[in-house]
Tab-separated table of C-alpha atoms and ligand atoms in Angstrom:
chain	number	residue	atom	x	y	z
A	20	UNK	CA	-100.930	-89.189	41.156
A	21	UNK	CA	-99.218	-92.582	41.193
A	22	UNK	CA	-100.418	-94.439	44.294
A	23	UNK	CA	-97.710	-96.824	45.487
A	24	UNK	CA	-99.094	-97.450	48.957
A	25	UNK	CA	-101.521	-100.327	48.337
A	26	UNK	CA	-100.107	-102.266	51.310
A	27	UNK	CA	-101.530	-99.497	53.515
A	28	UNK	CA	-104.982	-99.717	51.996
A	29	UNK	CA	-106.921	-100.147	48.759
A	30	UNK	CA	-110.060	-98.536	47.341
A	31	UNK	CA	-113.295	-100.502	47.626
A	32	UNK	CA	-114.010	-102.420	44.425
A	33	UNK	CA	-117.161	-101.516	42.524
A	34	UNK	CA	-118.408	-105.154	42.565
A	35	UNK	CA	-117.941	-105.123	46.345
A	36	UNK	CA	-120.014	-101.960	46.764
A	37	UNK	CA	-122.724	-103.483	44.607
A	38	UNK	CA	-122.706	-106.739	46.577
A	39	UNK	CA	-122.942	-105.002	49.960
A	40	UNK	CA	-125.383	-102.255	48.959
A	41	UNK	CA	-128.657	-104.200	49.543
A	42	UNK	CA	-127.620	-104.980	53.124
A	43	UNK	CA	-127.205	-101.299	53.901
A	44	UNK	CA	-130.571	-100.394	52.381
A	45	UNK	CA	-133.691	-102.501	51.819
A	46	UNK	CA	-132.304	-105.760	53.260
A	47	UNK	CA	-131.169	-104.122	56.477
A	48	UNK	CA	-132.310	-106.840	58.910
A	49	UNK	CA	-130.565	-108.046	62.044
A	50	UNK	CA	-129.446	-111.653	61.487
A	51	UNK	CA	-130.703	-112.594	64.968
A	52	UNK	CA	-134.282	-111.454	64.254
A	53	UNK	CA	-136.897	-114.139	63.625
A	54	UNK	CA	-138.773	-112.452	60.814
A	55	UNK	CA	-138.231	-112.344	57.116
A	56	UNK	CA	-135.872	-109.376	57.116
A	57	UNK	CA	-133.779	-110.985	59.813
A	58	UNK	CA	-133.738	-114.292	58.005
A	59	UNK	CA	-132.605	-112.581	54.796
A	60	UNK	CA	-129.720	-111.033	56.704
A	61	UNK	CA	-128.837	-114.351	58.350
A	62	UNK	CA	-128.823	-116.033	54.956
A	63	UNK	CA	-126.547	-113.322	53.520
A	64	UNK	CA	-124.164	-113.714	56.445
A	65	UNK	CA	-124.129	-117.491	56.001
A	66	UNK	CA	-123.464	-117.017	52.287
A	67	UNK	CA	-120.569	-114.660	52.983
A	68	UNK	CA	-119.115	-117.116	55.473
A	69	UNK	CA	-119.396	-119.949	52.953
A	70	UNK	CA	-117.665	-117.893	50.219
A	71	UNK	CA	-114.824	-116.954	52.513
A	72	UNK	CA	-114.566	-120.582	53.680
A	73	UNK	CA	-114.261	-121.695	50.063
A	74	UNK	CA	-111.239	-119.395	49.581
A	75	UNK	CA	-109.622	-120.631	52.803
A	76	UNK	CA	-110.588	-124.278	52.291
A	77	UNK	CA	-112.175	-124.527	55.728
A	78	UNK	CA	-115.593	-125.060	57.310
A	79	UNK	CA	-117.741	-121.917	57.461
A	80	UNK	CA	-118.148	-122.394	61.233
A	81	UNK	CA	-114.398	-122.025	61.636
A	82	UNK	CA	-114.633	-118.349	60.611
A	83	UNK	CA	-115.340	-115.327	62.815
A	84	UNK	CA	-115.984	-111.916	61.284
A	85	UNK	CA	-114.213	-109.119	63.158
A	86	UNK	CA	-113.762	-105.364	62.904
A	87	UNK	CA	-110.472	-105.796	61.028
A	88	UNK	CA	-107.075	-107.438	60.966
A	89	UNK	CA	-106.111	-105.889	64.289
A	90	UNK	CA	-109.067	-107.430	66.094
A	91	UNK	CA	-108.536	-110.799	64.400
A	92	UNK	CA	-104.884	-110.794	65.544
A	93	UNK	CA	-105.849	-109.774	69.092
A	94	UNK	CA	-108.514	-112.457	69.286
A	95	UNK	CA	-106.174	-115.147	67.997
A	96	UNK	CA	-103.215	-114.420	70.230
A	97	UNK	CA	-104.978	-113.408	73.438
A	98	UNK	CA	-107.977	-115.693	73.001
A	99	UNK	CA	-105.953	-118.853	72.358
A	100	UNK	CA	-103.317	-118.028	75.002
A	101	UNK	CA	-105.902	-117.366	77.713
A	102	UNK	CA	-108.038	-120.398	76.866
A	103	UNK	CA	-105.084	-122.792	76.706
A	104	UNK	CA	-103.585	-121.558	79.970
A	105	UNK	CA	-106.968	-121.829	81.662
A	106	UNK	CA	-107.007	-125.508	80.619
A	107	UNK	CA	-103.414	-126.085	81.777
A	108	UNK	CA	-101.593	-123.479	83.922
A	109	UNK	CA	-98.184	-124.734	82.714
A	110	UNK	CA	-98.897	-123.167	79.300
A	111	UNK	CA	-97.478	-119.807	80.222
A	112	UNK	CA	-95.336	-119.015	77.187
A	113	UNK	CA	-96.174	-117.193	73.966
A	114	UNK	CA	-93.822	-117.271	70.969
A	115	UNK	CA	-93.930	-114.559	68.286
A	116	UNK	CA	-91.516	-113.402	65.601
A	117	UNK	CA	-89.430	-110.235	65.862
A	118	UNK	CA	-91.132	-108.613	62.858
A	119	UNK	CA	-94.825	-108.894	63.750
A	120	UNK	CA	-97.293	-106.095	63.101
A	121	UNK	CA	-98.140	-104.182	66.307
A	122	UNK	CA	-101.497	-106.002	66.394
A	123	UNK	CA	-99.559	-109.138	67.390
A	124	UNK	CA	-96.507	-107.551	69.063
A	125	UNK	CA	-98.655	-105.389	71.339
A	126	UNK	CA	-101.044	-108.259	72.092
A	127	UNK	CA	-98.027	-110.291	73.200
A	128	UNK	CA	-96.822	-107.356	75.334
A	129	UNK	CA	-100.276	-107.155	76.908
A	130	UNK	CA	-100.254	-110.877	77.707
A	131	UNK	CA	-96.909	-110.408	79.458
A	132	UNK	CA	-97.819	-107.180	81.266
A	133	UNK	CA	-101.336	-107.992	82.403
A	134	UNK	CA	-101.487	-111.794	82.465
A	135	UNK	CA	-97.903	-112.695	83.368
A	136	UNK	CA	-97.100	-114.758	80.271
A	137	UNK	CA	-93.480	-115.146	79.190
A	138	UNK	CA	-93.022	-113.872	75.641
A	139	UNK	CA	-90.262	-115.414	73.539
A	140	UNK	CA	-89.323	-113.653	70.334
A	141	UNK	CA	-87.992	-115.688	67.439
A	142	UNK	CA	-85.340	-113.695	65.518
A	143	UNK	CA	-85.173	-113.172	61.774
A	144	UNK	CA	-82.227	-113.209	59.390
A	145	UNK	CA	-81.040	-110.187	57.349
A	146	UNK	CA	-83.728	-110.945	54.754
A	147	UNK	CA	-86.466	-111.048	57.436
A	148	UNK	CA	-86.875	-114.825	57.203
A	149	UNK	CA	-87.592	-116.902	60.295
A	150	UNK	CA	-85.552	-120.106	60.320
A	151	UNK	CA	-88.002	-122.997	60.889
A	152	UNK	CA	-85.350	-125.046	62.725
A	153	UNK	CA	-84.596	-122.134	65.081
A	154	UNK	CA	-88.320	-121.636	65.605
A	155	UNK	CA	-88.750	-125.325	66.472
A	156	UNK	CA	-85.851	-125.113	68.969
A	157	UNK	CA	-87.381	-122.062	70.627
A	158	UNK	CA	-90.752	-123.794	70.940
A	159	UNK	CA	-89.081	-126.875	72.326
A	160	UNK	CA	-87.377	-124.951	75.108
A	161	UNK	CA	-83.836	-124.855	76.395
A	162	UNK	CA	-81.441	-127.610	75.295
A	163	UNK	CA	-80.901	-128.544	78.949
A	164	UNK	CA	-84.272	-129.935	79.956
A	165	UNK	CA	-86.547	-128.342	77.356
A	166	UNK	CA	-90.268	-128.573	77.815
A	167	UNK	CA	-90.973	-130.004	74.343
A	168	UNK	CA	-93.329	-127.105	73.810
A	169	UNK	CA	-95.663	-128.158	76.633
A	170	UNK	CA	-95.407	-124.707	78.200
A	171	UNK	CA	-96.294	-122.842	74.978
A	172	UNK	CA	-99.864	-121.549	74.809
A	173	UNK	CA	-99.700	-120.208	71.253
A	174	UNK	CA	-97.172	-119.237	68.576
A	175	UNK	CA	-97.571	-116.643	65.843
A	176	UNK	CA	-95.476	-115.781	62.785
A	177	UNK	CA	-96.804	-113.517	60.044
A	178	UNK	CA	-97.242	-114.861	56.508
A	179	UNK	CA	-95.913	-111.795	54.636
A	180	UNK	CA	-94.295	-108.797	56.240
A	181	UNK	CA	-95.965	-105.428	55.775
A	182	UNK	CA	-92.746	-103.377	55.614
A	183	UNK	CA	-90.379	-105.427	53.494
A	184	UNK	CA	-92.716	-108.001	51.930
A	185	UNK	CA	-90.731	-111.105	52.961
A	186	UNK	CA	-92.857	-114.258	52.767
A	187	UNK	CA	-92.278	-116.878	55.463
A	188	UNK	CA	-92.269	-120.643	54.986
A	189	UNK	CA	-95.565	-121.015	56.826
A	190	UNK	CA	-96.060	-124.766	56.111
A	191	UNK	CA	-92.654	-125.508	57.690
A	192	UNK	CA	-93.249	-123.244	60.699
A	193	UNK	CA	-96.762	-124.584	61.240
A	194	UNK	CA	-95.500	-128.167	60.997
A	195	UNK	CA	-92.860	-127.471	63.663
A	196	UNK	CA	-95.559	-126.160	66.005
A	197	UNK	CA	-97.970	-128.984	65.186
A	198	UNK	CA	-95.277	-131.543	65.969
A	199	UNK	CA	-95.174	-130.180	69.512
A	200	UNK	CA	-98.939	-129.762	69.862
A	201	UNK	CA	-98.699	-125.947	69.841
A	202	UNK	CA	-101.467	-123.956	68.052
A	203	UNK	CA	-99.899	-121.860	65.295
A	204	UNK	CA	-101.397	-118.554	64.154
A	205	UNK	CA	-100.402	-116.531	61.117
A	206	UNK	CA	-101.243	-112.926	60.284
A	207	UNK	CA	-102.122	-113.206	56.592
A	208	UNK	CA	-103.333	-109.616	56.232
A	209	UNK	CA	-100.703	-108.711	53.622
A	210	UNK	CA	-100.734	-112.129	51.985
A	211	UNK	CA	-104.378	-111.965	50.910
A	212	UNK	CA	-104.817	-111.550	47.182
A	213	UNK	CA	-101.223	-112.606	46.506
A	214	UNK	CA	-100.527	-115.911	48.265
A	215	UNK	CA	-102.349	-119.191	48.778
A	216	UNK	CA	-104.708	-118.915	51.734
A	217	UNK	CA	-105.656	-122.606	51.871
A	218	UNK	CA	-105.431	-123.291	55.593
A	219	UNK	CA	-105.086	-127.039	55.036
A	220	UNK	CA	-102.041	-126.610	52.794
A	221	UNK	CA	-100.574	-124.049	55.187
A	222	UNK	CA	-101.227	-126.306	58.180
A	223	UNK	CA	-102.145	-123.399	60.460
A	224	UNK	CA	-104.486	-123.457	63.468
A	225	UNK	CA	-105.514	-119.825	63.075
A	226	UNK	CA	-105.189	-117.134	60.394
A	227	UNK	CA	-106.132	-113.417	60.300
A	228	UNK	CA	-107.313	-111.365	57.342
A	229	UNK	CA	-108.328	-107.755	56.779
A	230	UNK	CA	-110.837	-106.435	54.237
A	231	UNK	CA	-109.261	-103.140	53.264
A	232	UNK	CA	-106.114	-104.667	51.824
A	233	UNK	CA	-108.140	-106.545	49.189
A	234	UNK	CA	-110.772	-104.090	48.002
A	235	UNK	CA	-113.323	-104.286	50.836
A	236	UNK	CA	-113.958	-101.405	53.262
A	237	UNK	CA	-111.825	-100.600	56.289
A	238	UNK	CA	-113.235	-102.006	59.499
A	239	UNK	CA	-113.867	-105.643	58.605
A	240	UNK	CA	-111.679	-108.682	59.075
A	241	UNK	CA	-111.803	-112.390	59.569
A	242	UNK	CA	-110.297	-114.949	61.899
A	243	UNK	CA	-110.017	-118.591	60.922
A	244	UNK	CA	-109.852	-120.811	63.986
A	245	UNK	CA	-109.455	-124.515	63.313
A	246	UNK	CA	-112.211	-126.594	64.913
A	247	UNK	CA	-111.147	-127.715	68.376
A	248	UNK	CA	-108.657	-124.883	68.982
A	249	UNK	CA	-109.870	-123.189	72.171
A	250	UNK	CA	-110.258	-119.410	72.130
A	251	UNK	CA	-111.469	-117.199	74.943
A	252	UNK	CA	-113.704	-114.434	73.523
A	253	UNK	CA	-112.548	-110.863	74.049
A	254	UNK	CA	-115.931	-109.248	73.402
A	255	UNK	CA	-118.805	-110.531	75.535
A	256	UNK	CA	-122.486	-110.057	74.949
A	257	UNK	CA	-125.214	-111.767	72.950
A	258	UNK	CA	-123.062	-114.707	71.863
A	259	UNK	CA	-123.005	-114.013	68.120
A	260	UNK	CA	-120.368	-115.704	65.963
A	261	UNK	CA	-120.888	-118.901	67.993
A	262	UNK	CA	-119.891	-117.030	71.126
A	263	UNK	CA	-116.423	-116.134	69.810
A	264	UNK	CA	-117.267	-112.486	69.158
A	265	UNK	CA	-120.457	-110.908	70.433
A	266	UNK	CA	-122.165	-107.944	68.804
A	267	UNK	CA	-124.696	-107.609	66.012
A	268	UNK	CA	-122.959	-108.846	62.908
A	269	UNK	CA	-121.977	-106.325	60.214
A	270	UNK	CA	-123.744	-108.173	57.417
A	271	UNK	CA	-122.915	-105.683	54.661
A	272	UNK	CA	-119.215	-105.692	55.503
A	273	UNK	CA	-119.120	-109.475	55.832
A	274	UNK	CA	-120.600	-109.707	52.328
A	275	UNK	CA	-118.073	-107.102	51.168
A	276	UNK	CA	-115.123	-109.001	52.601
A	277	UNK	CA	-116.265	-112.324	51.172
A	278	UNK	CA	-116.862	-110.773	47.737
A	279	UNK	CA	-113.473	-109.048	47.741
A	280	UNK	CA	-111.713	-112.226	48.849
A	281	UNK	CA	-113.406	-114.269	46.152
A	282	UNK	CA	-112.557	-111.735	43.453
A	283	UNK	CA	-108.952	-111.347	44.513
A	284	UNK	CA	-108.507	-115.096	44.819
A	285	UNK	CA	-110.024	-115.712	41.391
A	286	UNK	CA	-107.647	-113.201	39.767
A	287	UNK	CA	-104.637	-114.212	41.829
A	288	UNK	CA	-102.659	-116.216	39.253
A	289	UNK	CA	-102.671	-113.456	36.655
A	290	UNK	CA	-102.156	-110.725	39.256
A	291	UNK	CA	-99.106	-112.469	40.714
A	292	UNK	CA	-97.427	-113.001	37.326
A	293	UNK	CA	-98.037	-109.424	36.251
A	294	UNK	CA	-97.072	-107.788	39.557
A	295	UNK	CA	-93.930	-109.888	39.946
A	296	UNK	CA	-92.669	-108.781	36.541
A	297	UNK	CA	-93.528	-105.130	37.239
A	298	UNK	CA	-91.935	-105.284	40.697
A	299	UNK	CA	-88.710	-106.883	39.493
A	300	UNK	CA	-88.312	-104.336	36.726
A	301	UNK	CA	-88.890	-101.534	39.253
A	302	UNK	CA	-86.391	-103.003	41.740
A	303	UNK	CA	-83.756	-103.338	39.015
A	304	UNK	CA	-84.348	-99.783	37.850
A	305	UNK	CA	-84.108	-98.334	41.352
A	306	UNK	CA	-80.921	-100.262	42.162
A	307	UNK	CA	-79.485	-99.182	38.833
A	308	UNK	CA	-80.485	-95.512	38.903
A	309	UNK	CA	-80.048	-94.754	42.612
A	310	UNK	CA	-76.558	-95.845	43.669
A	311	UNK	CA	-77.379	-95.443	47.379
A	312	UNK	CA	-80.417	-97.761	47.206
A	313	UNK	CA	-80.357	-101.036	49.130
A	314	UNK	CA	-83.193	-103.505	48.724
A	315	UNK	CA	-84.665	-104.620	52.059
A	316	UNK	CA	-86.287	-108.012	52.562
A	317	UNK	CA	-85.742	-111.221	50.629
A	318	UNK	CA	-84.939	-110.796	46.918
A	319	UNK	CA	-87.378	-113.446	45.683
A	320	UNK	CA	-89.421	-114.710	48.674
A	321	UNK	CA	-91.330	-111.450	48.764
A	322	UNK	CA	-94.820	-110.228	47.993
A	323	UNK	CA	-95.238	-109.562	44.269
A	324	UNK	CA	-96.579	-106.137	45.222
A	325	UNK	CA	-93.843	-104.790	47.506
A	326	UNK	CA	-90.495	-103.153	46.723
A	327	UNK	CA	-88.753	-101.688	49.767
A	328	UNK	CA	-85.413	-99.964	50.075
A	329	UNK	CA	-83.111	-98.015	52.337
A	330	UNK	CA	-81.267	-95.008	50.963
A	331	UNK	CA	-78.291	-94.465	53.278
A	332	UNK	CA	-77.158	-90.869	53.310
A	333	UNK	CA	-80.665	-89.472	52.826
A	334	UNK	CA	-83.688	-89.082	55.054
A	335	UNK	CA	-86.581	-91.419	54.199
A	336	UNK	CA	-89.079	-88.801	55.290
A	337	UNK	CA	-87.544	-86.111	53.097
A	338	UNK	CA	-87.466	-88.375	50.057
A	339	UNK	CA	-91.078	-89.342	50.783
A	340	UNK	CA	-92.139	-85.695	50.869
A	341	UNK	CA	-90.150	-84.872	47.765
A	342	UNK	CA	-91.816	-87.796	45.980
A	343	UNK	CA	-95.240	-86.645	47.119
A	344	UNK	CA	-94.467	-83.221	45.653
A	345	UNK	CA	-93.827	-85.108	42.420
A	346	UNK	CA	-97.168	-86.972	42.750
A	347	UNK	CA	-95.675	-90.308	43.788
A	348	UNK	CA	-97.317	-91.680	46.939
A	349	UNK	CA	-95.444	-94.256	49.031
A	350	UNK	CA	-94.612	-94.964	52.706
A	351	UNK	CA	-91.593	-94.318	54.833
A	352	UNK	CA	-90.269	-97.103	56.998
A	353	UNK	CA	-90.001	-95.107	60.170
A	354	UNK	CA	-92.719	-95.478	62.738
A	355	UNK	CA	-92.949	-92.951	65.517
A	356	UNK	CA	-92.961	-93.707	69.188
A	357	UNK	CA	-94.047	-91.110	71.737
A	358	UNK	CA	-93.462	-88.290	69.295
A	359	UNK	CA	-89.837	-89.217	68.620
A	360	UNK	CA	-88.730	-90.891	65.412
A	361	UNK	CA	-87.780	-94.466	66.089
A	362	UNK	CA	-86.333	-96.664	63.396
A	363	UNK	CA	-88.546	-99.516	62.227
A	364	UNK	CA	-88.396	-102.516	64.552
A	365	UNK	CA	-88.684	-104.763	61.541
A	366	UNK	CA	-85.542	-103.332	59.973
A	367	UNK	CA	-83.569	-103.279	63.212
A	368	UNK	CA	-84.617	-106.906	63.853
A	369	UNK	CA	-83.131	-107.670	60.414
A	370	UNK	CA	-79.855	-106.160	61.608
A	371	UNK	CA	-80.160	-102.898	59.677
A	372	UNK	CA	-78.272	-100.088	61.359
A	373	UNK	CA	-80.629	-97.692	63.169
A	374	UNK	CA	-79.587	-94.649	61.132
A	375	UNK	CA	-79.928	-96.561	57.861
A	376	UNK	CA	-83.322	-97.928	58.971
A	377	UNK	CA	-84.539	-94.355	59.121
A	378	UNK	CA	-83.959	-93.965	55.408
A	379	UNK	CA	-86.461	-96.679	54.439
A	380	UNK	CA	-89.204	-96.364	51.853
A	381	UNK	CA	-91.836	-98.879	50.799
A	382	UNK	CA	-93.460	-98.926	47.380
A	383	UNK	CA	-96.494	-101.207	47.152
A	384	UNK	CA	-98.978	-101.567	44.363
A	385	UNK	CA	-102.007	-103.453	43.123
A	386	UNK	CA	-102.555	-105.829	40.232
A	387	UNK	CA	-103.261	-102.840	37.973
A	388	UNK	CA	-99.736	-101.397	38.318
A	389	UNK	CA	-98.087	-100.629	34.987
A	390	UNK	CA	-94.473	-100.523	33.893
A	391	UNK	CA	-95.068	-96.983	32.650
A	392	UNK	CA	-96.166	-95.773	36.087
A	393	UNK	CA	-93.316	-97.516	37.870
A	394	UNK	CA	-90.744	-96.339	35.334
A	395	UNK	CA	-91.891	-92.803	36.055
A	396	UNK	CA	-91.707	-93.474	39.802
A	397	UNK	CA	-88.143	-94.783	39.457
A	398	UNK	CA	-87.174	-91.664	37.532
A	399	UNK	CA	-88.736	-89.350	40.098
A	400	UNK	CA	-87.065	-91.305	42.886
A	401	UNK	CA	-83.686	-90.892	41.241
A	402	UNK	CA	-84.273	-87.142	40.921
A	403	UNK	CA	-85.572	-86.839	44.496
A	404	UNK	CA	-82.606	-88.697	46.010
A	405	UNK	CA	-80.159	-86.679	43.951
A	406	UNK	CA	-81.769	-83.476	45.130
A	407	UNK	CA	-81.787	-84.514	48.782
A	408	UNK	CA	-78.675	-86.642	48.768
A	409	UNK	CA	-76.737	-84.310	50.990
A	410	UNK	CA	-79.326	-84.364	53.791
A	411	UNK	CA	-78.290	-86.084	56.953
A	412	UNK	CA	-80.516	-88.997	57.925
A	413	UNK	CA	-81.080	-87.828	61.445
A	414	UNK	CA	-83.143	-84.906	62.607
A	415	UNK	CA	-84.769	-83.951	59.342
A	416	UNK	CA	-88.175	-85.498	59.760
A	417	UNK	CA	-91.115	-83.178	59.641
A	418	UNK	CA	-93.902	-85.695	59.155
A	419	UNK	CA	-92.982	-88.509	61.517
A	420	UNK	CA	-96.572	-89.616	62.003
A	421	UNK	CA	-96.599	-91.614	58.760
A	422	UNK	CA	-96.571	-95.129	60.076
A	423	UNK	CA	-96.248	-98.220	57.958
A	424	UNK	CA	-99.594	-100.069	58.054
B	502	LIG	N1	-101.421	-107.077	60.195
B	502	LIG	C1	-100.721	-106.610	59.152
B	502	LIG	C2	-99.561	-107.391	58.634
B	502	LIG	C3	-101.068	-105.404	58.553
B	502	LIG	O1	-100.341	-104.945	57.518
B	502	LIG	C4	-102.190	-104.705	59.040
B	502	LIG	C5	-102.560	-103.443	58.382
B	502	LIG	O2	-102.577	-102.387	58.845
B	502	LIG	C6	-102.902	-105.239	60.144
B	502	LIG	C7	-102.472	-106.432	60.685
B	502	LIG	C8	-104.087	-104.546	60.739
B	502	LIG	O3	-105.243	-104.692	59.953
B	502	LIG	P1	-106.429	-103.627	60.105
B	502	LIG	O4	-105.944	-102.358	59.500
B	502	LIG	O5	-107.571	-104.232	59.359
B	502	LIG	O6	-106.735	-103.512	61.553
């Protein structure tokens, strides 16, 4: 099997299992307990926080461990929006990009539906890039009597897109928000392991990460919240994580996440060079061998690990299944809504025709990807598309539940 779905998830690294193992077995204490076992656990948690802080270039107290990227995104968007509006009721607007992961898009929808916020969506270009000048204008408000961002509670634009891999100019976007005094959050779940996570260089107020994209288990994540940025907790209880997120801390998973982050950050330079070369060769081969293929996302400002295409005239789902039959594992770009196939909102936001959007496939890989494996994948893809080329795009899906993660 050739696994080309690393953007969905990754296996847990051996070093990570070894680092977390003691905290699942003999050092099983509760970090809030005032005895030796508890103190051991508290020290391990503090160590994990310090390691993660070293990767992000922040203070350990600015980090909150969560149950994953989804919870970190929810906490950032809802927590900051609610806290900032409580301090000033004029801050009733939330600004997000058109290509956010559902963890942000649905949090924004919730803020509108339940709390009456206005949600403004910043568009993207055909390559999925947000224009920093357009973003600044949207934050500022309407040209006739704009609010200079005073009514914006929080803004969020993802670092790297999970479907097409486009990497945003986060320093420029964050600077635009900072200039107007608006807290800026970025979902860096897909960026981890590939891009610089230094929050000072990025200039962000908040940043989300997820463990299972970088070799830690599923079910652990992290939220960086710059000191002084207010955030209303979503989970109430014993006041752990300095009151930001109650619940007995998952010490083993915090250690796992910190270990995985450290390892992936340490190997980042080499991984990026290798993956970029492998990716570019794969993209060239696919565009060369499959005449119908159209690359989606930005040609160069993209994750080293993601190659994504549409194949007009085919069905993405059928090609996906045909590839799986040939032992190539990837993702289709169509997410399902209420049982019916809907084209990807990311692709339609990029201006891709709805029918074409339903022919999308994403190939994503880790630092261990080889040219041999991807050459074989390109060959199998060519054969699969040829075989299925006559299928109509619409109405052929049999496995519509495969969502892009
Ligand atoms: N944000 C992005 C960009 C993602 O790709 C994912 C992955 O599924 C998430 C958020 C959610 O992270 P998690 O699976 O840890 O909840």
